Amino acid sequence: MKLDTSSYYPQSHLDDDDDRDEIVEETAEVEETVEEIPEKVENTEDDGYENRPDSSVPPTAAESYLNGVATAISWVLVPLLMPVYGVLLAFNYSILDFTPFSVKLVFVLITIATTMVVPSLLVLLLKRVGVVKDVGLNGRKERLIPYIISFVSMAGTGIFMWYKGAPLWLVMFFGGGAVAAIINLIVNFRWKISAHAAGIAGVVALMIRILHDGFPQEGAFVWLIVSVVLAGLMGSARVWLGRHTVWQVIAGYAVGVTSVLLMTSIALSN
């Protein structure tokens, strides 16, 4: 006689074939979800951060303060302002210091309009239509059209300066900026070079050119030192914020200095 043990144990849902199939399906769904997580993390490689801070750990008071300072430095020394700073330095610490104030004002206002206002409005338009996500242009893939805009604005301003009889070293300051924009654009297809570093390095190169060929006025050397210090602070800020690596900042310095010094040297040799 066969012993009936069915009443010894409570019935389990695993005994039902339909329930067992449902559990298998749920397990498979969980595994698929787990597999998708790394893919979502990998897709953040172009979010603008080269050295992403650990977001799971809240910043200390000191870190929050440094983040604020670094962000402020990045905006005060944004590339769009570098041509304006350059013109102001040129009209105050070179032979152009003797230019009438009304003429200085016209040149400065034209520079502000062509290299800052118009490019800024175009970037805002690109953001509005969805071409860029952030006006800071921190993503590498967002920088293609803005680099083209930068090239056109710098080249156009240089042509205006030449047409109005500005010294060739000042004309080629903008020419060097246009060359730097093209180099950055080409590099940007494969690597995220620092436009901030290239911009301020161009100003450093301009001050070097003024001291060498621009009949420097009192205070020119001081502003060269100031521009070098600011370049160092700006580069450190970009690395601290995780926007660039050290090598990307150094590459930006090299492009900015070389482009402006090379173009001004070619102009002065003719």
CSV table of C-alpha atoms in Angstrom, one decimal, residues 12-253:
chain,number,residue,atom,x,y,z
A,12,SER,CA,3.7,25.6,-2.4
A,13,HIS,CA,3.1,28.0,-5.3
A,14,LEU,CA,6.2,26.4,-6.9
A,15,ASP,CA,4.1,23.2,-7.4
A,16,ASP,CA,2.0,25.1,-9.9
A,17,ASP,CA,3.6,25.0,-13.4
A,18,ASP,CA,1.9,28.3,-14.4
A,19,ASP,CA,3.3,30.1,-11.3
A,20,ARG,CA,6.7,28.7,-12.0
A,21,ASP,CA,6.7,30.1,-15.5
A,22,GLU,CA,5.7,33.5,-14.2
A,23,ILE,CA,8.7,33.5,-11.8
A,24,VAL,CA,11.1,32.6,-14.6
A,25,GLU,CA,9.7,35.5,-16.7
A,26,GLU,CA,10.1,38.0,-13.8
A,27,THR,CA,13.7,36.8,-13.2
A,28,ALA,CA,14.5,37.3,-16.8
A,29,GLU,CA,13.1,40.8,-16.7
A,30,VAL,CA,15.2,41.7,-13.7
A,31,GLU,CA,18.3,40.4,-15.5
A,32,GLU,CA,17.6,42.5,-18.5
A,33,THR,CA,17.2,45.6,-16.4
A,34,VAL,CA,20.5,44.9,-14.7
A,35,GLU,CA,22.2,44.5,-18.1
A,36,GLU,CA,20.8,47.9,-19.3
A,37,ILE,CA,22.3,49.9,-16.3
A,38,PRO,CA,25.9,49.9,-17.5
A,39,GLU,CA,24.8,51.0,-21.0
A,40,LYS,CA,23.1,54.0,-19.5
A,41,VAL,CA,26.2,54.9,-17.5
A,42,GLU,CA,28.4,54.6,-20.6
A,43,ASN,CA,26.2,57.0,-22.5
A,44,THR,CA,27.1,59.8,-20.2
A,45,GLU,CA,30.6,60.0,-21.6
A,46,ASP,CA,29.8,63.3,-23.4
A,47,ASP,CA,28.0,65.0,-20.6
A,48,GLY,CA,30.8,67.5,-20.2
A,49,TYR,CA,32.5,66.0,-17.3
A,50,GLU,CA,35.9,64.4,-17.8
A,51,ASN,CA,36.5,63.6,-14.1
A,52,ARG,CA,33.0,63.2,-12.7
A,53,PRO,CA,32.8,63.8,-8.9
A,54,ASP,CA,31.1,61.2,-6.8
A,55,SER,CA,27.5,62.4,-6.7
A,56,SER,CA,26.6,60.0,-4.0
A,57,VAL,CA,28.8,61.8,-1.5
A,58,PRO,CA,27.6,65.4,-0.6
A,59,PRO,CA,30.4,68.0,-1.0
A,60,THR,CA,31.9,69.5,2.1
A,61,ALA,CA,31.6,73.2,2.9
A,62,ALA,CA,35.1,73.8,1.5
A,63,GLU,CA,34.3,71.9,-1.7
A,64,SER,CA,31.1,73.8,-2.2
A,65,TYR,CA,33.0,77.1,-1.8
A,66,LEU,CA,35.7,76.0,-4.3
A,67,ASN,CA,33.0,74.9,-6.8
A,68,GLY,CA,31.5,78.3,-6.6
A,69,VAL,CA,34.8,80.1,-7.1
A,70,ALA,CA,35.8,77.8,-10.0
A,71,THR,CA,32.4,78.3,-11.7
A,72,ALA,CA,32.7,82.1,-11.3
A,73,ILE,CA,36.2,82.1,-12.8
A,74,SER,CA,35.0,80.0,-15.7
A,75,TRP,CA,32.3,82.5,-16.5
A,76,VAL,CA,34.4,85.6,-16.0
A,77,LEU,CA,37.0,84.2,-18.3
A,78,VAL,CA,34.6,82.6,-20.8
A,79,PRO,CA,36.1,82.5,-24.4
A,80,LEU,CA,33.5,84.9,-25.8
A,81,LEU,CA,35.0,87.7,-23.5
A,82,MET,CA,38.6,87.1,-24.5
A,83,PRO,CA,38.5,89.3,-27.7
A,84,VAL,CA,36.9,92.1,-25.6
A,85,TYR,CA,39.6,91.9,-22.9
A,86,GLY,CA,42.2,91.8,-25.7
A,87,VAL,CA,41.0,95.0,-27.3
A,88,LEU,CA,40.7,96.8,-24.0
A,89,LEU,CA,44.3,95.8,-23.1
A,90,ALA,CA,45.5,96.9,-26.6
A,91,PHE,CA,43.9,100.3,-26.4
A,92,ASN,CA,45.3,101.0,-22.9
A,93,TYR,CA,48.8,99.4,-22.8
A,94,SER,CA,50.1,99.8,-26.3
A,95,ILE,CA,50.7,102.7,-28.7
A,96,LEU,CA,46.9,102.7,-29.2
A,97,ASP,CA,46.6,104.3,-25.8
A,98,PHE,CA,47.0,107.7,-27.7
A,99,THR,CA,43.9,107.0,-29.7
A,100,PRO,CA,41.0,109.4,-29.0
A,101,PHE,CA,38.5,108.1,-26.5
A,102,SER,CA,35.6,108.2,-29.1
A,103,VAL,CA,37.6,106.0,-31.5
A,104,LYS,CA,38.5,103.5,-28.7
A,105,LEU,CA,34.8,103.3,-27.7
A,106,VAL,CA,33.7,102.5,-31.3
A,107,PHE,CA,36.3,99.8,-31.7
A,108,VAL,CA,35.4,98.2,-28.3
A,109,LEU,CA,31.7,98.3,-29.0
A,110,ILE,CA,32.1,96.8,-32.4
A,111,THR,CA,34.3,94.0,-30.9
A,112,ILE,CA,31.6,93.4,-28.2
A,113,ALA,CA,28.9,93.1,-30.8
A,114,THR,CA,30.7,90.8,-33.2
A,115,THR,CA,32.6,88.5,-30.9
A,116,MET,CA,30.3,88.4,-27.8
A,117,VAL,CA,26.7,89.6,-28.4
A,118,VAL,CA,26.0,88.0,-31.8
A,119,PRO,CA,27.7,84.6,-31.0
A,120,SER,CA,25.8,84.6,-27.6
A,121,LEU,CA,22.5,85.1,-29.3
A,122,LEU,CA,23.2,82.4,-31.8
A,123,VAL,CA,24.1,79.9,-29.1
A,124,LEU,CA,20.9,80.8,-27.3
A,125,LEU,CA,19.0,80.1,-30.5
A,126,LEU,CA,20.8,76.8,-30.9
A,127,LYS,CA,19.7,75.9,-27.4
A,128,ARG,CA,16.1,76.9,-28.1
A,129,VAL,CA,15.9,74.6,-31.1
A,130,GLY,CA,17.6,71.8,-29.2
A,131,VAL,CA,21.0,71.7,-31.0
A,132,VAL,CA,22.8,72.3,-27.7
A,133,LYS,CA,21.6,71.4,-24.2
A,134,ASP,CA,23.7,73.9,-22.2
A,135,VAL,CA,24.8,77.4,-23.0
A,136,GLY,CA,28.1,76.4,-21.3
A,137,LEU,CA,28.8,74.1,-24.3
A,138,ASN,CA,30.3,71.4,-21.9
A,139,GLY,CA,29.5,68.5,-24.2
A,140,ARG,CA,32.0,67.8,-27.0
A,141,LYS,CA,29.4,67.1,-29.6
A,142,GLU,CA,27.6,70.4,-28.9
A,143,ARG,CA,30.7,72.5,-29.9
A,144,LEU,CA,30.8,72.0,-33.7
A,145,ILE,CA,28.5,74.8,-34.8
A,146,PRO,CA,29.7,77.2,-32.0
A,147,TYR,CA,33.3,76.7,-33.2
A,148,ILE,CA,32.2,77.7,-36.7
A,149,ILE,CA,30.4,80.8,-35.3
A,150,SER,CA,33.6,81.7,-33.3
A,151,PHE,CA,35.7,81.4,-36.5
A,152,VAL,CA,33.4,83.7,-38.5
A,153,SER,CA,33.2,86.3,-35.7
A,154,MET,CA,36.9,86.4,-35.1
A,155,ALA,CA,37.8,86.5,-38.8
A,156,GLY,CA,35.1,89.2,-39.5
A,157,THR,CA,36.3,91.4,-36.6
A,158,GLY,CA,39.9,91.0,-37.9
A,159,ILE,CA,38.8,92.2,-41.3
A,160,PHE,CA,37.1,95.2,-39.8
A,161,MET,CA,40.2,96.1,-37.8
A,162,TRP,CA,42.3,95.8,-41.0
A,163,TYR,CA,39.9,97.9,-43.0
A,164,LYS,CA,39.9,100.6,-40.3
A,165,GLY,CA,43.7,100.8,-40.2
A,166,ALA,CA,44.5,99.0,-36.9
A,167,PRO,CA,48.1,97.8,-36.4
A,168,LEU,CA,48.7,94.4,-38.0
A,169,TRP,CA,49.6,92.8,-34.7
A,170,LEU,CA,46.1,93.7,-33.5
A,171,VAL,CA,44.5,92.5,-36.7
A,172,MET,CA,46.3,89.2,-36.4
A,173,PHE,CA,45.2,88.8,-32.8
A,174,PHE,CA,41.8,88.1,-34.3
A,175,GLY,CA,43.3,86.1,-37.1
A,176,GLY,CA,45.1,84.0,-34.5
A,177,GLY,CA,41.7,83.5,-32.7
A,178,ALA,CA,40.1,82.4,-36.0
A,179,VAL,CA,43.0,79.9,-36.6
A,180,ALA,CA,42.6,78.6,-33.0
A,181,ALA,CA,38.9,78.1,-33.6
A,182,ILE,CA,39.5,76.0,-36.7
A,183,ILE,CA,42.2,73.9,-34.8
A,184,ASN,CA,39.8,73.4,-31.9
A,185,LEU,CA,37.0,72.4,-34.3
A,186,ILE,CA,39.2,69.7,-36.0
A,187,VAL,CA,40.5,68.3,-32.7
A,188,ASN,CA,36.9,68.4,-31.3
A,189,PHE,CA,35.9,65.6,-33.6
A,190,ARG,CA,38.0,63.1,-31.6
A,191,TRP,CA,38.9,64.9,-28.3
A,192,LYS,CA,37.5,67.6,-26.1
A,193,ILE,CA,40.1,70.4,-26.0
A,194,SER,CA,39.7,73.4,-23.7
A,195,ALA,CA,38.4,76.4,-25.5
A,196,HIS,CA,38.7,78.4,-22.2
A,197,ALA,CA,42.4,77.7,-22.2
A,198,ALA,CA,42.9,78.6,-25.8
A,199,GLY,CA,41.1,81.9,-25.4
A,200,ILE,CA,43.0,83.2,-22.4
A,201,ALA,CA,46.3,81.9,-23.8
A,202,GLY,CA,45.6,84.1,-26.9
A,203,VAL,CA,45.3,87.1,-24.6
A,204,VAL,CA,48.7,86.2,-23.0
A,205,ALA,CA,50.2,86.0,-26.5
A,206,LEU,CA,48.7,89.4,-27.3
A,207,MET,CA,50.4,90.9,-24.3
A,208,ILE,CA,53.7,89.3,-25.3
A,209,ARG,CA,53.3,90.8,-28.8
A,210,ILE,CA,52.5,94.3,-27.3
A,211,LEU,CA,55.6,94.2,-25.2
A,212,HIS,CA,57.7,93.2,-28.2
A,213,ASP,CA,56.2,95.2,-31.1
A,214,GLY,CA,53.4,97.4,-29.8
A,215,PHE,CA,55.3,100.2,-28.1
A,216,PRO,CA,54.1,99.1,-24.6
A,217,GLN,CA,52.9,101.7,-22.2
A,218,GLU,CA,53.4,101.7,-18.4
A,219,GLY,CA,51.7,98.7,-16.8
A,220,ALA,CA,51.9,96.4,-19.8
A,221,PHE,CA,54.3,94.0,-18.2
A,222,VAL,CA,52.1,93.9,-15.0
A,223,TRP,CA,49.1,92.9,-17.1
A,224,LEU,CA,51.1,90.2,-18.8
A,225,ILE,CA,51.8,88.7,-15.4
A,226,VAL,CA,48.2,89.1,-14.4
A,227,SER,CA,47.0,87.4,-17.6
A,228,VAL,CA,49.4,84.4,-17.0
A,229,VAL,CA,48.2,84.1,-13.4
A,230,LEU,CA,44.5,84.2,-14.5
A,231,ALA,CA,45.3,81.6,-17.2
A,232,GLY,CA,46.6,79.3,-14.5
A,233,LEU,CA,43.6,79.9,-12.2
A,234,MET,CA,41.2,79.3,-15.1
A,235,GLY,CA,42.9,76.0,-16.1
A,236,SER,CA,42.8,74.8,-12.5
A,237,ALA,CA,39.1,75.8,-12.3
A,238,ARG,CA,38.2,73.7,-15.4
A,239,VAL,CA,40.1,70.7,-14.0
A,240,TRP,CA,38.6,71.1,-10.6
A,241,LEU,CA,35.0,71.2,-12.0
A,242,GLY,CA,35.8,68.1,-14.0
A,243,ARG,CA,35.1,69.8,-17.3
A,244,HIS,CA,38.6,69.0,-18.7
A,245,THR,CA,41.7,66.9,-17.9
A,246,VAL,CA,45.0,68.6,-17.3
A,247,TRP,CA,46.2,67.6,-20.8
A,248,GLN,CA,43.1,69.1,-22.5
A,249,VAL,CA,43.9,72.4,-20.7
A,250,ILE,CA,47.5,72.3,-21.7
A,251,ALA,CA,46.6,71.6,-25.3
A,252,GLY,CA,44.3,74.6,-25.2
A,253,TYR,CA,47.1,76.8,-23.9
